[in-house]
Amino acid sequence: MEVVVLQDRTDIGRIAADAVSALLNRKPDAVLGLATGSSPLSIYDELVSRYEAGELSFRQARGFTLDEYVGLPADHPERYRTVIDAVFASRVDFADGAVQGPDGLAADIPAACAAYENAIRAAGGVDLQILGIGTDGHIGFNEPGSSLASRTRIKTLTRQTRIDNARFFDDDVDAVPTHCLTQGLGTISEARHIVLVATGRGKAEAVHHLVEGPVSAMWPATVLQHHPHVTVLLDDAAARRLQLVDYYRETYRSKPDWQGI
Ligand code: F6R
């Protein structure tokens, strides 16, 4: 696991966008894993800028979102399918239908989850997965206690996650859905490169467990310690509880330019 402590969200966006650009240059039909929430916004903004500058195209690429609330009406602005369009997909040149998400309105939820797994597999798997992390250590919406081998399925959101996400629902925690569909930890772990972004003090405890804690379903993101290619991009505040932070800084400073992340 590579840990990179950067100045701010802008730097994080630039470094992550460099990795996406390098991938699309060598594989224009790459499959991107797309997180929603606030953490990846600077990445999406940077990718949009590069697209607008003519440096990047998503015309042959595909995207899969991580998760979706269950039961939010199709026209609800916080539906993740709508959110990813607004913050990223509709701002670049993805082909129609190239970005997919789990169907939180499906009548047959297990069938919808299986179909989503099949769609990811049929696309050849995710080349680069962008992730945020919840204050309780979730990735996707794999809340504490999730099986480290889990696949796409329905989950109940913790009270903490609903409180954290109430800011998107006029600060009304009761308006945040109780259930979601999420790629499982086993599903996410199959992505070839994982870029996890965390900023702010509120994420420091989860980041501490992710990077330096024991692997445990109580902190679901720790499953990433088993993955061969994970890059964790942090600001100072999110890195403040890391015991080896000086080592991570020194390692990144002395890294050869050609290596990328
Ligand atoms: C969103 C997702 C979640 C978020 C996490 C952090 O698709 O899968 O795991 O990444 O809840 O959310 P933010 O970035 O809003 O702090």
PDB file of N, CA and C in Angstrom, residues 110-207:
ATOM      1  N   PRO A 110     -31.781  -9.180  -5.477  1.00  0.00           N
ATOM      2  CA  PRO A 110     -30.677 -10.128  -5.700  1.00  0.00           C
ATOM      3  C   PRO A 110     -30.338 -10.289  -7.185  1.00  0.00           C
ATOM      4  N   ALA A 111     -31.375 -10.280  -8.047  1.00  0.00           N
ATOM      5  CA  ALA A 111     -31.114 -10.410  -9.489  1.00  0.00           C
ATOM      6  C   ALA A 111     -30.370  -9.174 -10.001  1.00  0.00           C
ATOM      7  N   ALA A 112     -30.747  -8.004  -9.506  1.00  0.00           N
ATOM      8  CA  ALA A 112     -30.071  -6.772  -9.946  1.00  0.00           C
ATOM      9  C   ALA A 112     -28.611  -6.782  -9.514  1.00  0.00           C
ATOM     10  N   CYS A 113     -28.339  -7.281  -8.312  1.00  0.00           N
ATOM     11  CA  CYS A 113     -26.951  -7.345  -7.816  1.00  0.00           C
ATOM     12  C   CYS A 113     -26.128  -8.333  -8.646  1.00  0.00           C
ATOM     13  N   ALA A 114     -26.741  -9.479  -8.962  1.00  0.00           N
ATOM     14  CA  ALA A 114     -26.028 -10.472  -9.777  1.00  0.00           C
ATOM     15  C   ALA A 114     -25.767  -9.904 -11.170  1.00  0.00           C
ATOM     16  N   ALA A 115     -26.752  -9.179 -11.716  1.00  0.00           N
ATOM     17  CA  ALA A 115     -26.589  -8.590 -13.056  1.00  0.00           C
ATOM     18  C   ALA A 115     -25.451  -7.572 -13.045  1.00  0.00           C
ATOM     19  N   TYR A 116     -25.317  -6.843 -11.946  1.00  0.00           N
ATOM     20  CA  TYR A 116     -24.255  -5.833 -11.859  1.00  0.00           C
ATOM     21  C   TYR A 116     -22.874  -6.497 -11.816  1.00  0.00           C
ATOM     22  N   GLU A 117     -22.784  -7.546 -11.038  1.00  0.00           N
ATOM     23  CA  GLU A 117     -21.520  -8.307 -11.005  1.00  0.00           C
ATOM     24  C   GLU A 117     -21.174  -8.815 -12.408  1.00  0.00           C
ATOM     25  N   ASN A 118     -22.195  -9.326 -13.117  1.00  0.00           N
ATOM     26  CA  ASN A 118     -21.954  -9.866 -14.464  1.00  0.00           C
ATOM     27  C   ASN A 118     -21.510  -8.764 -15.425  1.00  0.00           C
ATOM     28  N   ALA A 119     -22.113  -7.582 -15.275  1.00  0.00           N
ATOM     29  CA  ALA A 119     -21.758  -6.471 -16.172  1.00  0.00           C
ATOM     30  C   ALA A 119     -20.299  -6.063 -15.971  1.00  0.00           C
ATOM     31  N   ILE A 120     -19.864  -6.012 -14.710  1.00  0.00           N
ATOM     32  CA  ILE A 120     -18.465  -5.650 -14.436  1.00  0.00           C
ATOM     33  C   ILE A 120     -17.532  -6.709 -15.026  1.00  0.00           C
ATOM     34  N   ARG A 121     -17.906  -7.969 -14.814  1.00  0.00           N
ATOM     35  CA  ARG A 121     -17.086  -9.077 -15.333  1.00  0.00           C
ATOM     36  C   ARG A 121     -17.024  -9.021 -16.857  1.00  0.00           C
ATOM     37  N   ALA A 122     -18.202  -8.796 -17.497  1.00  0.00           N
ATOM     38  CA  ALA A 122     -18.262  -8.775 -18.964  1.00  0.00           C
ATOM     39  C   ALA A 122     -17.427  -7.630 -19.542  1.00  0.00           C
ATOM     40  N   ALA A 123     -17.293  -6.561 -18.779  1.00  0.00           N
ATOM     41  CA  ALA A 123     -16.484  -5.419 -19.252  1.00  0.00           C
ATOM     42  C   ALA A 123     -14.987  -5.694 -19.079  1.00  0.00           C
ATOM     43  N   GLY A 124     -14.659  -6.803 -18.454  1.00  0.00           N
ATOM     44  CA  GLY A 124     -13.247  -7.149 -18.266  1.00  0.00           C
ATOM     45  C   GLY A 124     -12.702  -6.761 -16.904  1.00  0.00           C
ATOM     46  N   GLY A 125     -13.594  -6.323 -16.007  1.00  0.00           N
ATOM     47  CA  GLY A 125     -13.155  -5.937 -14.662  1.00  0.00           C
ATOM     48  C   GLY A 125     -12.702  -4.486 -14.638  1.00  0.00           C
ATOM     49  N   VAL A 126     -12.585  -3.948 -13.440  1.00  0.00           N
ATOM     50  CA  VAL A 126     -12.244  -2.531 -13.261  1.00  0.00           C
ATOM     51  C   VAL A 126     -10.721  -2.365 -13.300  1.00  0.00           C
ATOM     52  N   ASP A 127     -10.252  -1.447 -14.143  1.00  0.00           N
ATOM     53  CA  ASP A 127      -8.808  -1.186 -14.227  1.00  0.00           C
ATOM     54  C   ASP A 127      -8.355  -0.275 -13.099  1.00  0.00           C
ATOM     55  N   LEU A 128      -9.123   0.797 -12.865  1.00  0.00           N
ATOM     56  CA  LEU A 128      -8.722   1.739 -11.805  1.00  0.00           C
ATOM     57  C   LEU A 128      -9.975   2.131 -11.029  1.00  0.00           C
ATOM     58  N   GLN A 129      -9.946   1.856  -9.745  1.00  0.00           N
ATOM     59  CA  GLN A 129     -11.088   2.139  -8.875  1.00  0.00           C
ATOM     60  C   GLN A 129     -10.778   3.342  -8.001  1.00  0.00           C
ATOM     61  N   ILE A 130     -11.607   4.372  -8.104  1.00  0.00           N
ATOM     62  CA  ILE A 130     -11.491   5.528  -7.210  1.00  0.00           C
ATOM     63  C   ILE A 130     -12.381   5.246  -5.998  1.00  0.00           C
ATOM     64  N   LEU A 131     -11.816   5.430  -4.802  1.00  0.00           N
ATOM     65  CA  LEU A 131     -12.573   5.163  -3.573  1.00  0.00           C
ATOM     66  C   LEU A 131     -12.479   6.343  -2.612  1.00  0.00           C
ATOM     67  N   GLY A 132     -13.545   6.570  -1.859  1.00  0.00           N
ATOM     68  CA  GLY A 132     -13.479   7.369  -0.648  1.00  0.00           C
ATOM     69  C   GLY A 132     -13.504   6.395   0.527  1.00  0.00           C
ATOM     70  N   ILE A 133     -13.571   6.914   1.730  1.00  0.00           N
ATOM     71  CA  ILE A 133     -13.688   6.050   2.911  1.00  0.00           C
ATOM     72  C   ILE A 133     -14.634   6.722   3.898  1.00  0.00           C
ATOM     73  N   GLY A 134     -15.501   5.941   4.505  1.00  0.00           N
ATOM     74  CA  GLY A 134     -16.414   6.494   5.498  1.00  0.00           C
ATOM     75  C   GLY A 134     -15.717   6.696   6.832  1.00  0.00           C
ATOM     76  N   THR A 135     -16.289   7.520   7.697  1.00  0.00           N
ATOM     77  CA  THR A 135     -15.683   7.727   9.022  1.00  0.00           C
ATOM     78  C   THR A 135     -15.675   6.419   9.817  1.00  0.00           C
ATOM     79  N   ASP A 136     -16.561   5.496   9.478  1.00  0.00           N
ATOM     80  CA  ASP A 136     -16.581   4.195  10.154  1.00  0.00           C
ATOM     81  C   ASP A 136     -15.766   3.135   9.405  1.00  0.00           C
ATOM     82  N   GLY A 137     -14.989   3.588   8.420  1.00  0.00           N
ATOM     83  CA  GLY A 137     -14.101   2.663   7.705  1.00  0.00           C
ATOM     84  C   GLY A 137     -14.742   1.952   6.540  1.00  0.00           C
ATOM     85  N   HIS A 138     -15.969   2.349   6.163  1.00  0.00           N
ATOM     86  CA  HIS A 138     -16.559   1.662   5.008  1.00  0.00           C
ATOM     87  C   HIS A 138     -15.907   2.094   3.704  1.00  0.00           C
ATOM     88  N   ILE A 139     -15.868   1.182   2.740  1.00  0.00           N
ATOM     89  CA  ILE A 139     -15.583   1.526   1.342  1.00  0.00           C
ATOM     90  C   ILE A 139     -16.757   0.987   0.551  1.00  0.00           C
ATOM     91  N   GLY A 140     -17.130   1.657  -0.568  1.00  0.00           N
ATOM     92  CA  GLY A 140     -18.467   1.413  -1.073  1.00  0.00           C
ATOM     93  C   GLY A 140     -19.373   1.691   0.117  1.00  0.00           C
ATOM     94  N   PHE A 141     -20.417   0.906   0.262  1.00  0.00           N
ATOM     95  CA  PHE A 141     -21.202   1.015   1.498  1.00  0.00           C
ATOM     96  C   PHE A 141     -21.065  -0.273   2.304  1.00  0.00           C
ATOM     97  N   ASN A 142     -19.863  -0.826   2.303  1.00  0.00           N
ATOM     98  CA  ASN A 142     -19.599  -2.025   3.108  1.00  0.00           C
ATOM     99  C   ASN A 142     -19.325  -1.572   4.535  1.00  0.00           C
ATOM    100  N   GLU A 143     -20.371  -1.639   5.322  1.00  0.00           N
ATOM    101  CA  GLU A 143     -20.307  -1.142   6.692  1.00  0.00           C
ATOM    102  C   GLU A 143     -19.568  -2.145   7.588  1.00  0.00           C
ATOM    103  N   PRO A 144     -19.148  -1.713   8.792  1.00  0.00           N
ATOM    104  CA  PRO A 144     -18.454  -2.630   9.703  1.00  0.00           C
ATOM    105  C   PRO A 144     -19.213  -3.955   9.855  1.00  0.00           C
ATOM    106  N   GLY A 145     -18.464  -5.030   9.822  1.00  0.00           N
ATOM    107  CA  GLY A 145     -19.067  -6.363   9.897  1.00  0.00           C
ATOM    108  C   GLY A 145     -19.255  -6.995   8.539  1.00  0.00           C
ATOM    109  N   SER A 146     -19.029  -6.231   7.476  1.00  0.00           N
ATOM    110  CA  SER A 146     -19.177  -6.798   6.117  1.00  0.00           C
ATOM    111  C   SER A 146     -18.164  -7.910   5.909  1.00  0.00           C
ATOM    112  N   SER A 147     -18.597  -8.947   5.211  1.00  0.00           N
ATOM    113  CA  SER A 147     -17.663 -10.018   4.860  1.00  0.00           C
ATOM    114  C   SER A 147     -16.563  -9.458   3.971  1.00  0.00           C
ATOM    115  N   LEU A 148     -15.333  -9.846   4.277  1.00  0.00           N
ATOM    116  CA  LEU A 148     -14.214  -9.381   3.459  1.00  0.00           C
ATOM    117  C   LEU A 148     -14.267  -9.988   2.059  1.00  0.00           C
ATOM    118  N   ALA A 149     -15.106 -11.002   1.882  1.00  0.00           N
ATOM    119  CA  ALA A 149     -15.232 -11.653   0.567  1.00  0.00           C
ATOM    120  C   ALA A 149     -16.548 -11.281  -0.123  1.00  0.00           C
ATOM    121  N   SER A 150     -17.259 -10.297   0.408  1.00  0.00           N
ATOM    122  CA  SER A 150     -18.626 -10.024  -0.073  1.00  0.00           C
ATOM    123  C   SER A 150     -18.669  -9.563  -1.528  1.00  0.00           C
ATOM    124  N   ARG A 151     -19.833  -9.822  -2.141  1.00  0.00           N
ATOM    125  CA  ARG A 151     -20.107  -9.389  -3.517  1.00  0.00           C
ATOM    126  C   ARG A 151     -21.223  -8.341  -3.474  1.00  0.00           C
ATOM    127  N   THR A 152     -21.609  -7.834  -4.630  1.00  0.00           N
ATOM    128  CA  THR A 152     -22.661  -6.815  -4.684  1.00  0.00           C
ATOM    129  C   THR A 152     -23.948  -7.340  -4.046  1.00  0.00           C
ATOM    130  N   ARG A 153     -24.497  -6.539  -3.119  1.00  0.00           N
ATOM    131  CA  ARG A 153     -25.668  -6.986  -2.360  1.00  0.00           C
ATOM    132  C   ARG A 153     -26.322  -5.788  -1.676  1.00  0.00           C
ATOM    133  N   ILE A 154     -27.448  -6.065  -1.021  1.00  0.00           N
ATOM    134  CA  ILE A 154     -28.105  -5.003  -0.258  1.00  0.00           C
ATOM    135  C   ILE A 154     -27.454  -4.911   1.125  1.00  0.00           C
ATOM    136  N   LYS A 155     -27.291  -3.698   1.630  1.00  0.00           N
ATOM    137  CA  LYS A 155     -26.775  -3.500   2.988  1.00  0.00           C
ATOM    138  C   LYS A 155     -27.636  -2.468   3.712  1.00  0.00           C
ATOM    139  N   THR A 156     -27.635  -2.556   5.028  1.00  0.00           N
ATOM    140  CA  THR A 156     -28.264  -1.532   5.860  1.00  0.00           C
ATOM    141  C   THR A 156     -27.196  -0.510   6.225  1.00  0.00           C
ATOM    142  N   LEU A 157     -27.484   0.768   6.002  1.00  0.00           N
ATOM    143  CA  LEU A 157     -26.517   1.805   6.368  1.00  0.00           C
ATOM    144  C   LEU A 157     -26.482   1.966   7.882  1.00  0.00           C
ATOM    145  N   THR A 158     -25.296   2.230   8.429  1.00  0.00           N
ATOM    146  CA  THR A 158     -25.210   2.496   9.868  1.00  0.00           C
ATOM    147  C   THR A 158     -25.796   3.884  10.148  1.00  0.00           C
ATOM    148  N   ARG A 159     -26.174   4.065  11.406  1.00  0.00           N
ATOM    149  CA  ARG A 159     -26.662   5.377  11.825  1.00  0.00           C
ATOM    150  C   ARG A 159     -25.592   6.440  11.529  1.00  0.00           C
ATOM    151  N   GLN A 160     -24.313   6.082  11.793  1.00  0.00           N
ATOM    152  CA  GLN A 160     -23.223   7.036  11.582  1.00  0.00           C
ATOM    153  C   GLN A 160     -23.147   7.481  10.117  1.00  0.00           C
ATOM    154  N   THR A 161     -23.257   6.528   9.196  1.00  0.00           N
ATOM    155  CA  THR A 161     -23.196   6.882   7.766  1.00  0.00           C
ATOM    156  C   THR A 161     -24.380   7.759   7.391  1.00  0.00           C
ATOM    157  N   ARG A 162     -25.566   7.458   7.951  1.00  0.00           N
ATOM    158  CA  ARG A 162     -26.745   8.278   7.619  1.00  0.00           C
ATOM    159  C   ARG A 162     -26.566   9.699   8.185  1.00  0.00           C
ATOM    160  N   ILE A 163     -25.966   9.790   9.368  1.00  0.00           N
ATOM    161  CA  ILE A 163     -25.685  11.130   9.924  1.00  0.00           C
ATOM    162  C   ILE A 163     -24.664  11.851   9.024  1.00  0.00           C
ATOM    163  N   ASP A 164     -23.599  11.140   8.633  1.00  0.00           N
ATOM    164  CA  ASP A 164     -22.567  11.753   7.785  1.00  0.00           C
ATOM    165  C   ASP A 164     -23.161  12.245   6.459  1.00  0.00           C
ATOM    166  N   ASN A 165     -24.109  11.491   5.920  1.00  0.00           N
ATOM    167  CA  ASN A 165     -24.647  11.837   4.597  1.00  0.00           C
ATOM    168  C   ASN A 165     -25.871  12.741   4.653  1.00  0.00           C
ATOM    169  N   ALA A 166     -26.318  13.057   5.866  1.00  0.00           N
ATOM    170  CA  ALA A 166     -27.495  13.939   5.989  1.00  0.00           C
ATOM    171  C   ALA A 166     -27.232  15.299   5.346  1.00  0.00           C
ATOM    172  N   ARG A 167     -25.934  15.673   5.238  1.00  0.00           N
ATOM    173  CA  ARG A 167     -25.624  16.976   4.621  1.00  0.00           C
ATOM    174  C   ARG A 167     -26.092  17.047   3.167  1.00  0.00           C
ATOM    175  N   PHE A 168     -26.270  15.895   2.533  1.00  0.00           N
ATOM    176  CA  PHE A 168     -26.776  15.897   1.159  1.00  0.00           C
ATOM    177  C   PHE A 168     -28.309  15.883   1.123  1.00  0.00           C
ATOM    178  N   PHE A 169     -28.933  15.757   2.298  1.00  0.00           N
ATOM    179  CA  PHE A 169     -30.403  15.642   2.380  1.00  0.00           C
ATOM    180  C   PHE A 169     -30.943  16.740   3.309  1.00  0.00           C
ATOM    181  N   ASP A 170     -30.492  17.963   3.089  1.00  0.00           N
ATOM    182  CA  ASP A 170     -30.938  19.117   3.889  1.00  0.00           C
ATOM    183  C   ASP A 170     -30.758  18.879   5.387  1.00  0.00           C
ATOM    184  N   ASP A 171     -29.693  18.181   5.755  1.00  0.00           N
ATOM    185  CA  ASP A 171     -29.389  17.887   7.163  1.00  0.00           C
ATOM    186  C   ASP A 171     -30.494  17.118   7.876  1.00  0.00           C
ATOM    187  N   ASP A 172     -31.293  16.403   7.110  1.00  0.00           N
ATOM    188  CA  ASP A 172     -32.378  15.606   7.691  1.00  0.00           C
ATOM    189  C   ASP A 172     -31.979  14.126   7.638  1.00  0.00           C
ATOM    190  N   VAL A 173     -31.513  13.619   8.775  1.00  0.00           N
ATOM    191  CA  VAL A 173     -31.006  12.234   8.778  1.00  0.00           C
ATOM    192  C   VAL A 173     -32.105  11.233   8.402  1.00  0.00           C
ATOM    193  N   ASP A 174     -33.357  11.573   8.730  1.00  0.00           N
ATOM    194  CA  ASP A 174     -34.452  10.652   8.403  1.00  0.00           C
ATOM    195  C   ASP A 174     -34.728  10.590   6.903  1.00  0.00           C
ATOM    196  N   ALA A 175     -34.231  11.581   6.176  1.00  0.00           N
ATOM    197  CA  ALA A 175     -34.435  11.564   4.718  1.00  0.00           C
ATOM    198  C   ALA A 175     -33.385  10.689   4.018  1.00  0.00           C
ATOM    199  N   VAL A 176     -32.316  10.321   4.755  1.00  0.00           N
ATOM    200  CA  VAL A 176     -31.279   9.470   4.151  1.00  0.00           C
ATOM    201  C   VAL A 176     -31.814   8.038   4.126  1.00  0.00           C
ATOM    202  N   PRO A 177     -31.805   7.397   2.967  1.00  0.00           N
ATOM    203  CA  PRO A 177     -32.327   6.027   2.914  1.00  0.00           C
ATOM    204  C   PRO A 177     -31.632   5.110   3.930  1.00  0.00           C
ATOM    205  N   THR A 178     -32.319   4.074   4.335  1.00  0.00           N
ATOM    206  CA  THR A 178     -31.748   3.141   5.318  1.00  0.00           C
ATOM    207  C   THR A 178     -30.950   2.027   4.644  1.00  0.00           C
ATOM    208  N   HIS A 179     -31.213   1.812   3.342  1.00  0.00           N
ATOM    209  CA  HIS A 179     -30.582   0.681   2.652  1.00  0.00           C
ATOM    210  C   HIS A 179     -29.892   1.135   1.366  1.00  0.00           C
ATOM    211  N   CYS A 180     -28.959   0.301   0.959  1.00  0.00           N
ATOM    212  CA  CYS A 180     -28.230   0.605  -0.280  1.00  0.00           C
ATOM    213  C   CYS A 180     -27.866  -0.704  -0.964  1.00  0.00           C
ATOM    214  N   LEU A 181     -27.512  -0.593  -2.226  1.00  0.00           N
ATOM    215  CA  LEU A 181     -26.832  -1.705  -2.905  1.00  0.00           C
ATOM    216  C   LEU A 181     -25.381  -1.300  -3.028  1.00  0.00           C
ATOM    217  N   THR A 182     -24.485  -2.205  -2.761  1.00  0.00           N
ATOM    218  CA  THR A 182     -23.062  -1.856  -2.869  1.00  0.00           C
ATOM    219  C   THR A 182     -22.249  -3.005  -3.431  1.00  0.00           C
ATOM    220  N   GLN A 183     -21.272  -2.650  -4.255  1.00  0.00           N
ATOM    221  CA  GLN A 183     -20.269  -3.653  -4.600  1.00  0.00           C
ATOM    222  C   GLN A 183     -19.697  -4.186  -3.292  1.00  0.00           C
ATOM    223  N   GLY A 184     -19.397  -5.470  -3.260  1.00  0.00           N
ATOM    224  CA  GLY A 184     -18.837  -6.061  -2.041  1.00  0.00           C
ATOM    225  C   GLY A 184     -17.343  -5.790  -1.925  1.00  0.00           C
ATOM    226  N   LEU A 185     -16.808  -6.157  -0.773  1.00  0.00           N
ATOM    227  CA  LEU A 185     -15.360  -5.987  -0.578  1.00  0.00           C
ATOM    228  C   LEU A 185     -14.577  -6.914  -1.513  1.00  0.00           C
ATOM    229  N   GLY A 186     -15.153  -8.091  -1.782  1.00  0.00           N
ATOM    230  CA  GLY A 186     -14.524  -9.006  -2.746  1.00  0.00           C
ATOM    231  C   GLY A 186     -14.568  -8.426  -4.149  1.00  0.00           C
ATOM    232  N   THR A 187     -15.687  -7.777  -4.482  1.00  0.00           N
ATOM    233  CA  THR A 187     -15.829  -7.162  -5.816  1.00  0.00           C
ATOM    234  C   THR A 187     -14.802  -6.040  -5.976  1.00  0.00           C
ATOM    235  N   ILE A 188     -14.786  -5.138  -5.009  1.00  0.00           N
ATOM    236  CA  ILE A 188     -13.871  -3.982  -5.081  1.00  0.00           C
ATOM    237  C   ILE A 188     -12.425  -4.457  -5.158  1.00  0.00           C
ATOM    238  N   SER A 189     -12.112  -5.503  -4.411  1.00  0.00           N
ATOM    239  CA  SER A 189     -10.726  -5.999  -4.344  1.00  0.00           C
ATOM    240  C   SER A 189     -10.226  -6.538  -5.681  1.00  0.00           C
ATOM    241  N   GLU A 190     -11.149  -6.800  -6.614  1.00  0.00           N
ATOM    242  CA  GLU A 190     -10.717  -7.321  -7.917  1.00  0.00           C
ATOM    243  C   GLU A 190     -10.257  -6.213  -8.868  1.00  0.00           C
ATOM    244  N   ALA A 191     -10.484  -4.953  -8.513  1.00  0.00           N
ATOM    245  CA  ALA A 191      -9.982  -3.862  -9.362  1.00  0.00           C
ATOM    246  C   ALA A 191      -8.461  -3.940  -9.409  1.00  0.00           C
ATOM    247  N   ARG A 192      -7.890  -3.599 -10.567  1.00  0.00           N
ATOM    248  CA  ARG A 192      -6.435  -3.790 -10.718  1.00  0.00           C
ATOM    249  C   ARG A 192      -5.616  -2.746  -9.966  1.00  0.00           C
ATOM    250  N   HIS A 193      -6.128  -1.534  -9.921  1.00  0.00           N
ATOM    251  CA  HIS A 193      -5.443  -0.469  -9.164  1.00  0.00           C
ATOM    252  C   HIS A 193      -6.520   0.281  -8.392  1.00  0.00           C
ATOM    253  N   ILE A 194      -6.278   0.490  -7.124  1.00  0.00           N
ATOM    254  CA  ILE A 194      -7.244   1.191  -6.276  1.00  0.00           C
ATOM    255  C   ILE A 194      -6.619   2.484  -5.779  1.00  0.00           C
ATOM    256  N   VAL A 195      -7.317   3.585  -6.012  1.00  0.00           N
ATOM    257  CA  VAL A 195      -6.843   4.896  -5.546  1.00  0.00           C
ATOM    258  C   VAL A 195      -7.875   5.403  -4.535  1.00  0.00           C
ATOM    259  N   LEU A 196      -7.492   5.397  -3.273  1.00  0.00           N
ATOM    260  CA  LEU A 196      -8.398   5.825  -2.202  1.00  0.00           C
ATOM    261  C   LEU A 196      -8.015   7.229  -1.743  1.00  0.00           C
ATOM    262  N   VAL A 197      -9.018   8.082  -1.637  1.00  0.00           N
ATOM    263  CA  VAL A 197      -8.796   9.485  -1.288  1.00  0.00           C
ATOM    264  C   VAL A 197      -9.472   9.787   0.045  1.00  0.00           C
ATOM    265  N   ALA A 198      -8.752  10.461   0.947  1.00  0.00           N
ATOM    266  CA  ALA A 198      -9.382  10.892   2.205  1.00  0.00           C
ATOM    267  C   ALA A 198      -8.796  12.233   2.617  1.00  0.00           C
ATOM    268  N   THR A 199      -9.667  13.143   3.004  1.00  0.00           N
ATOM    269  CA  THR A 199      -9.223  14.457   3.475  1.00  0.00           C
ATOM    270  C   THR A 199      -9.986  14.821   4.753  1.00  0.00           C
ATOM    271  N   GLY A 200      -9.339  15.613   5.586  1.00  0.00           N
ATOM    272  CA  GLY A 200      -9.996  16.153   6.777  1.00  0.00           C
ATOM    273  C   GLY A 200      -9.826  15.273   8.010  1.00  0.00           C
ATOM    274  N   ARG A 201      -9.886  15.933   9.170  1.00  0.00           N
ATOM    275  CA  ARG A 201      -9.695  15.251  10.472  1.00  0.00           C
ATOM    276  C   ARG A 201     -10.675  14.127  10.706  1.00  0.00           C
ATOM    277  N   GLY A 202     -11.880  14.304  10.186  1.00  0.00           N
ATOM    278  CA  GLY A 202     -12.924  13.309  10.422  1.00  0.00           C
ATOM    279  C   GLY A 202     -12.581  11.929   9.874  1.00  0.00           C
ATOM    280  N   LYS A 203     -11.636  11.891   8.939  1.00  0.00           N
ATOM    281  CA  LYS A 203     -11.270  10.602   8.333  1.00  0.00           C
ATOM    282  C   LYS A 203     -10.023   9.993   8.986  1.00  0.00           C
ATOM    283  N   ALA A 204      -9.405  10.729   9.939  1.00  0.00           N
ATOM    284  CA  ALA A 204      -8.097  10.301  10.458  1.00  0.00           C
ATOM    285  C   ALA A 204      -8.146   8.931  11.139  1.00  0.00           C
ATOM    286  N   GLU A 205      -9.209   8.669  11.882  1.00  0.00           N
ATOM    287  CA  GLU A 205      -9.265   7.379  12.578  1.00  0.00           C
ATOM    288  C   GLU A 205      -9.419   6.233  11.574  1.00  0.00           C
ATOM    289  N   ALA A 206     -10.311   6.420  10.607  1.00  0.00           N
ATOM    290  CA  ALA A 206     -10.517   5.371   9.598  1.00  0.00           C
ATOM    291  C   ALA A 206      -9.232   5.132   8.805  1.00  0.00           C
ATOM    292  N   VAL A 207      -8.508   6.220   8.485  1.00  0.00           N
ATOM    293  CA  VAL A 207      -7.261   6.089   7.727  1.00  0.00           C
ATOM    294  C   VAL A 207      -6.203   5.366   8.558  1.00  0.00           C
TER     295      VAL A 207
END
